[in-house]
Coordinates of C-alpha atoms and ligand atoms in Angstrom, one line a residue:
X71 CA 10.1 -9.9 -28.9
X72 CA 11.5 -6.5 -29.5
X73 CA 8.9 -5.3 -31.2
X74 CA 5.7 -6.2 -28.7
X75 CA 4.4 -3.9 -26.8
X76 CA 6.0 -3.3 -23.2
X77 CA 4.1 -1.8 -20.6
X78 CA 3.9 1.5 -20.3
X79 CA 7.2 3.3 -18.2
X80 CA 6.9 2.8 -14.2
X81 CA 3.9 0.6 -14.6
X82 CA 4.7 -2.6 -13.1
X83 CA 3.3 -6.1 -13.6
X84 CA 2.8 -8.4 -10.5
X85 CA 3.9 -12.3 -11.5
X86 CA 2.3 -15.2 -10.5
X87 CA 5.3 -15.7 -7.8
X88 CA 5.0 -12.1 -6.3
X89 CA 1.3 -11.9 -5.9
X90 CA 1.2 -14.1 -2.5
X91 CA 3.5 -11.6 -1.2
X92 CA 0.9 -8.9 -1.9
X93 CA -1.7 -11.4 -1.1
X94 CA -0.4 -11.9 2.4
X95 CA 0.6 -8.5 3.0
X96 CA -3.1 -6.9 1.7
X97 CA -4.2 -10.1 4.2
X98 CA -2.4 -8.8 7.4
X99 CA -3.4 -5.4 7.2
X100 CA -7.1 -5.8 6.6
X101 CA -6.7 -8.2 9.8
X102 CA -4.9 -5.2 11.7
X103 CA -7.5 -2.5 10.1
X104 CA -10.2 -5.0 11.4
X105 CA -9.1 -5.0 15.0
X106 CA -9.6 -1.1 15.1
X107 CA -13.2 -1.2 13.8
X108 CA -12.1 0.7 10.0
X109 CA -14.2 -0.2 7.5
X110 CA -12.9 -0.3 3.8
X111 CA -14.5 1.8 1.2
X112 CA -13.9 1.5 -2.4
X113 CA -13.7 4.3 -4.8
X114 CA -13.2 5.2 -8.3
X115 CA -9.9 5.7 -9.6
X116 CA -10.9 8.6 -11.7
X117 CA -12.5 11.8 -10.6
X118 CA -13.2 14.9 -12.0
X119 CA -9.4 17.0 -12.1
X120 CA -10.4 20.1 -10.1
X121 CA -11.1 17.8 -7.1
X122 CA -7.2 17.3 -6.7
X123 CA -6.7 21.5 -7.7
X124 CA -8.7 22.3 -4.5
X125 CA -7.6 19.9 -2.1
X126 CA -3.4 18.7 -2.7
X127 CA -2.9 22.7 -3.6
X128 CA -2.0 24.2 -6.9
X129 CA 1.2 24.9 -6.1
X130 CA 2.4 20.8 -5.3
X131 CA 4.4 18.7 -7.1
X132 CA 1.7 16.3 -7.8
X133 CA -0.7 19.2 -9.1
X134 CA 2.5 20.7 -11.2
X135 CA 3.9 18.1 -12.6
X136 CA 3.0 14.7 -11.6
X137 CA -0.8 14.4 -12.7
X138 CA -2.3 12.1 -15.4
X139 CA -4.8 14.4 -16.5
X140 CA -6.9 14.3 -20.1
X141 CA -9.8 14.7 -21.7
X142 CA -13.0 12.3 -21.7
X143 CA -15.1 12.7 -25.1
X144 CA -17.2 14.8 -23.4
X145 CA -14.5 17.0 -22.7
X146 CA -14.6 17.2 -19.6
X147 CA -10.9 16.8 -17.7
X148 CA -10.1 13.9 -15.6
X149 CA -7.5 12.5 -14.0
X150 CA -6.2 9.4 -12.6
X151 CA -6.0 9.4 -8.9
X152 CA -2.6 10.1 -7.1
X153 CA -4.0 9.8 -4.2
X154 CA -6.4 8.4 -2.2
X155 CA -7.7 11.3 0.4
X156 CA -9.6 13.8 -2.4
X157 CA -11.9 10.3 -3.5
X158 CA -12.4 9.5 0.3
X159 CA -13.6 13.3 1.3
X160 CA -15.3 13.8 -2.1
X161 CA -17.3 10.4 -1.8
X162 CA -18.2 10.7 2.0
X163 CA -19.9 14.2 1.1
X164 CA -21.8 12.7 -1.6
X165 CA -23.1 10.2 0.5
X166 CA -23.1 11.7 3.8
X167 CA -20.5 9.1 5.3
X168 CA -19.5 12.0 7.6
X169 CA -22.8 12.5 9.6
X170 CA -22.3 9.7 11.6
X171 CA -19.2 11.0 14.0
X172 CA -16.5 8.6 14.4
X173 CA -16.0 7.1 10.6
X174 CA -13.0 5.3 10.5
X175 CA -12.1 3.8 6.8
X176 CA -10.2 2.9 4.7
X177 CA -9.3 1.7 1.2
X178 CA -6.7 -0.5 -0.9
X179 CA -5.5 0.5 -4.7
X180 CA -3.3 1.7 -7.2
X181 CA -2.3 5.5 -7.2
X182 CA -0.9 7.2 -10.3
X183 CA 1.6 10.4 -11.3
X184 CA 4.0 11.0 -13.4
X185 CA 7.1 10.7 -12.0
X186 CA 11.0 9.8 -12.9
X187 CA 10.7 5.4 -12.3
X188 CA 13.6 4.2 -9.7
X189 CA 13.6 1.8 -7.3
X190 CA 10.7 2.6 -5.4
X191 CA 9.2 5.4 -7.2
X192 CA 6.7 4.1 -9.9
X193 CA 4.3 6.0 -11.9
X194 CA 1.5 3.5 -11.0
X195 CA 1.8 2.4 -7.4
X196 CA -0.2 0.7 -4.4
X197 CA -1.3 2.6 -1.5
X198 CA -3.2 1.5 2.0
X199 CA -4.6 5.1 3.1
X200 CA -6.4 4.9 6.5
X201 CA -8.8 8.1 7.2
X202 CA -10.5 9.2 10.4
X203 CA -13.4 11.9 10.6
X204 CA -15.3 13.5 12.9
X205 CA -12.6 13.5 15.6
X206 CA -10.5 16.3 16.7
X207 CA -8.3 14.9 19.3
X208 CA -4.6 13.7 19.5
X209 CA -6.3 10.4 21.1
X210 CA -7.2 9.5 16.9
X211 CA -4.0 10.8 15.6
X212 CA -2.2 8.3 18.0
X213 CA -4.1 5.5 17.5
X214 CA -3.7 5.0 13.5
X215 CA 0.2 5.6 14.4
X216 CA -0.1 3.2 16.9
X217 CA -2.2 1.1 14.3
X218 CA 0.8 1.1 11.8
X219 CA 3.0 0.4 14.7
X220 CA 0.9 -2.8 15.3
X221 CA 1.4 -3.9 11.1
X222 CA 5.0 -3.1 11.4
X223 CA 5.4 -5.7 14.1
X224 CA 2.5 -8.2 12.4
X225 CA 4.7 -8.4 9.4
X226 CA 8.2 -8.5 11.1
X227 CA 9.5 -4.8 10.1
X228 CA 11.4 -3.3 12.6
X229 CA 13.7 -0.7 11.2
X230 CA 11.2 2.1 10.4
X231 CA 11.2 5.2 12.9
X232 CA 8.8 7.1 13.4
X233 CA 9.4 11.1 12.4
X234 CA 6.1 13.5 13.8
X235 CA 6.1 17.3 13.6
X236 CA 3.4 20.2 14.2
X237 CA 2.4 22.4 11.2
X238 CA 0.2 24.8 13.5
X239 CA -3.1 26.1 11.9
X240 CA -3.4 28.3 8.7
X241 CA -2.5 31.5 10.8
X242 CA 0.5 29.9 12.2
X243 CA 1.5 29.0 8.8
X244 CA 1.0 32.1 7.7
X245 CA 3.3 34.1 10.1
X246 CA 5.8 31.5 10.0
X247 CA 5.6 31.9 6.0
X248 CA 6.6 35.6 6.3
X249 CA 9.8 34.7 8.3
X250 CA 10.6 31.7 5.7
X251 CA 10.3 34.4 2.7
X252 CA 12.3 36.7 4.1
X253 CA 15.1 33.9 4.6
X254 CA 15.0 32.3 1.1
X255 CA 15.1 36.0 -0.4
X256 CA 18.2 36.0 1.7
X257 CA 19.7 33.2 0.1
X258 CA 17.6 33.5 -3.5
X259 CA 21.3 32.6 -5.9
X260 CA 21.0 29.1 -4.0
X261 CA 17.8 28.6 -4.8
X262 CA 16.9 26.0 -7.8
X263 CA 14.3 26.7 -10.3
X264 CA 11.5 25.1 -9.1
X265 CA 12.5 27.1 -5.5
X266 CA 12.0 30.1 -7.3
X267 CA 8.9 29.8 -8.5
X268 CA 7.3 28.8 -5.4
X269 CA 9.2 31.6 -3.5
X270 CA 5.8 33.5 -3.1
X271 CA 3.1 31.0 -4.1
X272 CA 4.0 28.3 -1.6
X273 CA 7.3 28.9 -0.1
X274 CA 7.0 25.9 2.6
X275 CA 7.1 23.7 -0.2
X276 CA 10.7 24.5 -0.6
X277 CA 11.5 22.6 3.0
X278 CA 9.8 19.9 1.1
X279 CA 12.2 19.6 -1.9
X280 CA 14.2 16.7 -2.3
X281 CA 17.3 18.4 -4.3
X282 CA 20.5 17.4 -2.1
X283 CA 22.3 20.9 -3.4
X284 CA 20.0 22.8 -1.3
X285 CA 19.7 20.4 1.8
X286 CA 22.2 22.5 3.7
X287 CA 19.6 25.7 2.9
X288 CA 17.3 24.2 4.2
X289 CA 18.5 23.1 7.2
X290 CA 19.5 26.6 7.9
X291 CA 16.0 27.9 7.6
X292 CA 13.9 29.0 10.6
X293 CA 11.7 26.3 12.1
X294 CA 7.6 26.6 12.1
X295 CA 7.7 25.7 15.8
X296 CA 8.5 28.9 17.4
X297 CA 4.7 29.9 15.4
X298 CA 3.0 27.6 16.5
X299 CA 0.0 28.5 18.5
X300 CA -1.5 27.3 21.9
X301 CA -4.0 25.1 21.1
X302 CA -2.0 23.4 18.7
X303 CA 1.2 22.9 20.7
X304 CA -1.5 21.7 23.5
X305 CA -2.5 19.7 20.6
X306 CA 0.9 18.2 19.9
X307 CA 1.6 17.4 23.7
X308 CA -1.4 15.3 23.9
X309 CA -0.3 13.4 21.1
X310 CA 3.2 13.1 22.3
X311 CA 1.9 11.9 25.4
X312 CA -0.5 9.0 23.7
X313 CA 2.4 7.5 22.1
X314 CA 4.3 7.3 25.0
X315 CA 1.4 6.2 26.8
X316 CA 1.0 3.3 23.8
X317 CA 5.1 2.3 23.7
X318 CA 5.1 3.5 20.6
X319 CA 8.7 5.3 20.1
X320 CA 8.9 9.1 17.8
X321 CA 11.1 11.5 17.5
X322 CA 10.1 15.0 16.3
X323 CA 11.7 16.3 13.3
X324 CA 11.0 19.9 13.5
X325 CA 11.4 20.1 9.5
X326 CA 8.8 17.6 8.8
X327 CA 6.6 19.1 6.5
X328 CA 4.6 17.8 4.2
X329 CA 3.9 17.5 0.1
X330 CA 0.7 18.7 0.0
X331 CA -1.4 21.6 1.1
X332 CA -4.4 20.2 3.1
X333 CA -2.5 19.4 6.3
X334 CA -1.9 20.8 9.4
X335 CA -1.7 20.2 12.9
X336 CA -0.5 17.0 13.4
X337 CA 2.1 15.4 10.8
X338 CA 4.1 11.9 10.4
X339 CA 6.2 9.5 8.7
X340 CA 7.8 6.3 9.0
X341 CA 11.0 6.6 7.4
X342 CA 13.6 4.1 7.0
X343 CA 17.5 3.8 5.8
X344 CA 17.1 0.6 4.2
X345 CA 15.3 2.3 1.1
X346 CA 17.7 4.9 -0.2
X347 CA 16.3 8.3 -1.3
X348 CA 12.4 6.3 -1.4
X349 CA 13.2 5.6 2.4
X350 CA 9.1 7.1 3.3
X351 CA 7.2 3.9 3.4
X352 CA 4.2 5.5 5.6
X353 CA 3.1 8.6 5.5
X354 CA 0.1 11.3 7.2
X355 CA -1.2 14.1 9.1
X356 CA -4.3 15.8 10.3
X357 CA -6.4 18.0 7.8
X358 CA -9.2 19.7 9.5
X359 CA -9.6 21.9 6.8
X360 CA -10.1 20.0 3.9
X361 CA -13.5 18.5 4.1
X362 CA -15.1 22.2 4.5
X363 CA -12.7 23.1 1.7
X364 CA -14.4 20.5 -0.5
X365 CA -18.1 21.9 0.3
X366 CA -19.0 20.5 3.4
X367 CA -19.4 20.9 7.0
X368 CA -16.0 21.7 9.1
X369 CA -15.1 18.1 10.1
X370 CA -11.4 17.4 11.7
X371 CA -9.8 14.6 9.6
X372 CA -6.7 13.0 10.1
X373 CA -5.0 9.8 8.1
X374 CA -2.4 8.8 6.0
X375 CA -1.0 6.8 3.4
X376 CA 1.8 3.5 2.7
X377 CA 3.4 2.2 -0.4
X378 CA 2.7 -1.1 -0.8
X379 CA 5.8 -1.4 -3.5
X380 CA 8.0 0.1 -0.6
X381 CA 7.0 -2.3 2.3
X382 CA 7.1 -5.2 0.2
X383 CA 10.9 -3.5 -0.8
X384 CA 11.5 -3.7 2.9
X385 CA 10.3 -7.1 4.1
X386 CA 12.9 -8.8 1.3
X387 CA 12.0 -11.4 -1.6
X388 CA 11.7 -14.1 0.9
X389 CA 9.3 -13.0 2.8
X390 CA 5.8 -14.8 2.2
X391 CA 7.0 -16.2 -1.0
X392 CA 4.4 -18.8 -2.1
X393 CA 4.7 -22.6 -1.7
X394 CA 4.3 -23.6 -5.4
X395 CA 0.8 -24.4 -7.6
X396 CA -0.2 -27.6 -5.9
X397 CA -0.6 -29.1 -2.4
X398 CA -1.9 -32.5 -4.8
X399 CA -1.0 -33.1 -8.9
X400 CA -3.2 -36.0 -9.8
X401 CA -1.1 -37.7 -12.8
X402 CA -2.9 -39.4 -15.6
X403 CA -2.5 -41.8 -18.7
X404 CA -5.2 -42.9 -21.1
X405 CA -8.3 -41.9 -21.7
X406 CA -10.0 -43.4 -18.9
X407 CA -7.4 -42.7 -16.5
X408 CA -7.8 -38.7 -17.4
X409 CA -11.7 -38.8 -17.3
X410 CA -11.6 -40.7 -14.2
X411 CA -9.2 -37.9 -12.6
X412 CA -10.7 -35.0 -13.7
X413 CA -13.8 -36.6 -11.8
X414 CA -11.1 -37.7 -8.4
X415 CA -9.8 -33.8 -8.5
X416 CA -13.1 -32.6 -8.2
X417 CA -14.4 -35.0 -5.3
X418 CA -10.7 -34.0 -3.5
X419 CA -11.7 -30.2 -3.8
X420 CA -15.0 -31.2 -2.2
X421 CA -13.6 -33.1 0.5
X422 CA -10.7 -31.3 1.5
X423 CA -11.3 -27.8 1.6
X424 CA -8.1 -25.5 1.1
X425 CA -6.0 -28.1 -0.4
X426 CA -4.7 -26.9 -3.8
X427 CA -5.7 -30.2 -6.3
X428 CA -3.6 -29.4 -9.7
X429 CA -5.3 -32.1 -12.3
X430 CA -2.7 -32.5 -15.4
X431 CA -4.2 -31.5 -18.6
X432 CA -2.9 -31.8 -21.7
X433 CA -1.9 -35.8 -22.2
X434 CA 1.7 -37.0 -22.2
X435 CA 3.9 -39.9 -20.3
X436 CA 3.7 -40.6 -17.2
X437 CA 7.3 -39.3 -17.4
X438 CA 6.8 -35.6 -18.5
X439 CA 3.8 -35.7 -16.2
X440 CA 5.5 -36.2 -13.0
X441 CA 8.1 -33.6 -14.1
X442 CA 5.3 -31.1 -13.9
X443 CA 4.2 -32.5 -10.7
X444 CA 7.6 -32.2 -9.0
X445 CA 7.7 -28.4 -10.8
X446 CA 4.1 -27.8 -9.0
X447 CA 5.9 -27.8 -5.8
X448 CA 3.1 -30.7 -5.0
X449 CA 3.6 -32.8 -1.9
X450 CA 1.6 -35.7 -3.8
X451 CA 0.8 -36.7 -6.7
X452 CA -1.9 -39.4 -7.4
X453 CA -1.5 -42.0 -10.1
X454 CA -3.8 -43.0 -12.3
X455 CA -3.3 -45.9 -15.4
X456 CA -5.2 -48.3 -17.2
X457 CA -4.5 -50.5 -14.4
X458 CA -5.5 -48.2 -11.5
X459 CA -9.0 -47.3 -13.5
X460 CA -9.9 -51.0 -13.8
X461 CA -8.8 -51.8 -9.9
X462 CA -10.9 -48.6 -8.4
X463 CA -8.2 -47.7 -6.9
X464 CA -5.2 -45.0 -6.7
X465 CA -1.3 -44.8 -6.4
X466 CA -0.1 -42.0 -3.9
X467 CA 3.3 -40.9 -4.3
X468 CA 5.1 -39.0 -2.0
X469 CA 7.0 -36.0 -3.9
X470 CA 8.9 -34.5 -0.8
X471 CA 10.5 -36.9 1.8
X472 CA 10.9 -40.0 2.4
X473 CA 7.2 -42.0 2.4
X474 CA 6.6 -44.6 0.6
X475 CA 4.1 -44.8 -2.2
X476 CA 1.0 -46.6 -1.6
X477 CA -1.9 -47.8 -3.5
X478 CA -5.0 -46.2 -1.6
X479 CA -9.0 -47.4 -2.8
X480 CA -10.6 -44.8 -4.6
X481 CA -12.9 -44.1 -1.7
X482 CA -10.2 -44.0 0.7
X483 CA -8.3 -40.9 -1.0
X484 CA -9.5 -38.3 0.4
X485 CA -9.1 -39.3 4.3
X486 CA -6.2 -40.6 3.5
X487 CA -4.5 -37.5 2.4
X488 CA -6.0 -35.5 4.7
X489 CA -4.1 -37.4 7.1
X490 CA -1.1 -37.1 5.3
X491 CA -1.0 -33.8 4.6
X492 CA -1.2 -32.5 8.3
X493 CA 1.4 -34.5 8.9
X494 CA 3.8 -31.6 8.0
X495 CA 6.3 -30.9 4.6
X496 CA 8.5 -33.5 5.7
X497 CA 5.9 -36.2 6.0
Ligands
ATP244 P1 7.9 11.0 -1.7 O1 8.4 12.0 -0.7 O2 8.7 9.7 -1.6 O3 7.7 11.5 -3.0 P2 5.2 11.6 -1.1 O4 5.3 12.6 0.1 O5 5.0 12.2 -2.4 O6 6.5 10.6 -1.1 P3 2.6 10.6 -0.2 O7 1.9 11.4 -1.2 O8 2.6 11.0 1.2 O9 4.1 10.5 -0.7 O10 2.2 9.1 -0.3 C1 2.3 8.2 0.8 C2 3.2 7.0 0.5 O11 3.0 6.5 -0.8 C3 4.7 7.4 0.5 O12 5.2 7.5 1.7 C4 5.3 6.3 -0.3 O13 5.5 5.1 0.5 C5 4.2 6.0 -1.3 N1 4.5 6.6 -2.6 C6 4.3 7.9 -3.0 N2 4.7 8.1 -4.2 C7 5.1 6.9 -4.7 C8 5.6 6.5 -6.0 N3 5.7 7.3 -7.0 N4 5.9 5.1 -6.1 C9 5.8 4.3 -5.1 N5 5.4 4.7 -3.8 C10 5.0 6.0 -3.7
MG245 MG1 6.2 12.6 -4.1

């Protein structure tokens, strides 16, 4: 096997055993989305490259470095999308999705950069993003926290904390930028390279970096908050106030900021310590700016993002594990024993709605077959011989418990399973 072709580096393949997980958890949340009236949209996953130069900022990680960027044979450049947000904004101008106030939506998918793979860092990853327009209160930036706060419980996580912070407005940031320049000049031998180079182009990126050598730095740098204006702080209250209003625990992290450019205002993350240095599972903020930015008409926006790979990292390998292939394996020997179960399956999946009826294909002994059927994970499997055919009728065998195996008419299958399959694993 060493010489077929692998997937490509931090691209991951989903196995038949792990998809329920994803399954189940892509179920819950569109269940949880549903209850707050979002609606899902779904978008390309390439778009033209200068929509993510104008809206993450040139001067990001994810525009630097992390971007899967190439040329169509048109030549025109494209990338991949790592992230969700640019698509959403750059498809509800197109369409005018933002003239009706109050759009809530949301979308499902795989984002993509070019990152070093570890546990929980992949170059193509799964994101939920949830975006709100139209809305410039903290009553919306509370209610899709308080939205994640209802998943968490819905899928059993409870050891994420929520993190929130201000960023201010672009005149706020801009002060405070002054003050943070003049403090990393200060300090400009501890600086790494990439540090460096955003020391005048984007200098709160630098709070952002996730180099431990220059934690302490940071940590020593002045805080955005003192900058922060008025209506923002009044901003920030309000939104304090809604989650404590909701239950829904916080604490502010006054270096909170964020990778990319478009936010301000309002900024969170769920964060746990179960994850190592990938500990972000949830992630968002207000952007106000973003859809004018893109060409439109000033409309507040706020949202964020989660990592599927990361949540499903958190809730364990047990969790909503699947229950096999089969709820039925109908078993069969000769050739008039297969036709006539190919033709039982297909009257079971009529009859019983939601019960997984595995029909064995491929010959063999009755032997070999029922190996299968205990592999399926099956609770019954349904017998079928010469004898059977000729008889009209059907052996049931119990695969898990202690039942007995009965012979059942060939009209009676179907009720008779239904009966016994409500009755529970054990019988
Ligand atoms: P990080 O700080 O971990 O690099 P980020 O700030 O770049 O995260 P966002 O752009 O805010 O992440 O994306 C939202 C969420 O998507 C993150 O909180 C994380 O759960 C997930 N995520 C981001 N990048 C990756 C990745 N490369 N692999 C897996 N999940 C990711
Ligand atoms: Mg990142």
């Amino acid at each position: 096997m060493s010489d077929s072709i692998q997937a490509v580096r931090g691209m991951r393949d989903v196995s038949p055993e792990e998809a329920p997980r994803w399954a189940r958890l892509e179920r819950i949340a569109r269940r949880v989305l549903d209850a707050y009236g979002y609606r899902e949209v779904r978008l390309p996953l390439v778009e033209k490259t200068e929509l993510f130069r104008r809206s993450i900022g040139e001067v990001t990680d994810i525009v630097e470095k992390e971007m899967y960027t190439f040329e169509d044979r048109n030549g025109e450049s494209l990338t991949l999308r790592p992230e969700g947000t640019a698509g959403c904004v750059r498809a509800g101008l197109q369409h005018g999705w933002f003239q009706q106030p109050g759009r809530r939506l949301w979308y499902l998918g795989p984002m993509f950069r070019h990152e070093r793979p570890q546990q929980g860092r992949y170059r193509q990853f799964h994101q939920i993003g949830v975006e709100a327009y139209g809305m410039p209160g903290p009553d919306i930036d509370a209610e899709i926290v308080v939205l994640t706060a209802r998943l968490w419980r819905e899928l059993g996580i409870d050891d994420v904390r929520l993190e929130i912070n201000t960023l201010g407005d672009a005149a706020d940031r801009a002060a405070y930028r002054a003050r943070l320049v003049d403090y990393f000049e200060a300090h400009r031998g501890d600086l790494d390279e990439d540090s460096r180079r955003r020391l005048y182009t984007n200098p709160l990126r630098i709070l952002d970096s996730k180099n431990p050598d220059l934690q302490a730095l940071i940590a020593g740098a002045p805080q955005l908050g003192a900058h922060v204006g008025a209506g923002c702080r009044e901003h920030f209250e309000g939104f304090k106030a809604a989650l404590q209003d909701l239950g829904v625990g916080f604490v502010v992290n006054p270096r909170l900021v964020r990778g990319l450019d478009y936010y301000n205002r309002t900024v969170f993350e769920w964060v746990t310590d179960r994850l190592g240095a990938q500990g972000t599972v949830c992630a968002g903020g207000r952007y106000d700016g973003l859809v004018e930015q893109l060409g439109g008409r000033s409309t507040p926006a706020v949202g964020f993002a989660m990592g599927l790979e990361r949540l499903l990292a958190l809730l364990g390998e047990s969790w909503g594990a699947g229950s096999g292939e089969a709820d039925v394996y109908v078993v069969a020997v000769g050739a008039a024993a297969e036709r006539a179960a190919a033709r039982l399956a297909e009257r079971l999946r009529d009859a019983l709605p939601g019960v997984r009826v595995l029909a064995h294909c491929g010959g063999g002994s009755f032997k070999s077959q029922f190996k299968r059927a205990d592999r399926s994970g099956a609770r019954f499997a349904l017998v079928l011989g010469e004898e059977e055919v000729r008889g009209g009728r059907v052996a049931v065998k119990p695969l898990r418990g202690a039942q007995k195996q009965e012979t059942v008419a060939d009209a009676e299958v179907a009720a008779y399973l239904a009966r016994a399959l409500r009755g529970g694993p054990e019988g």
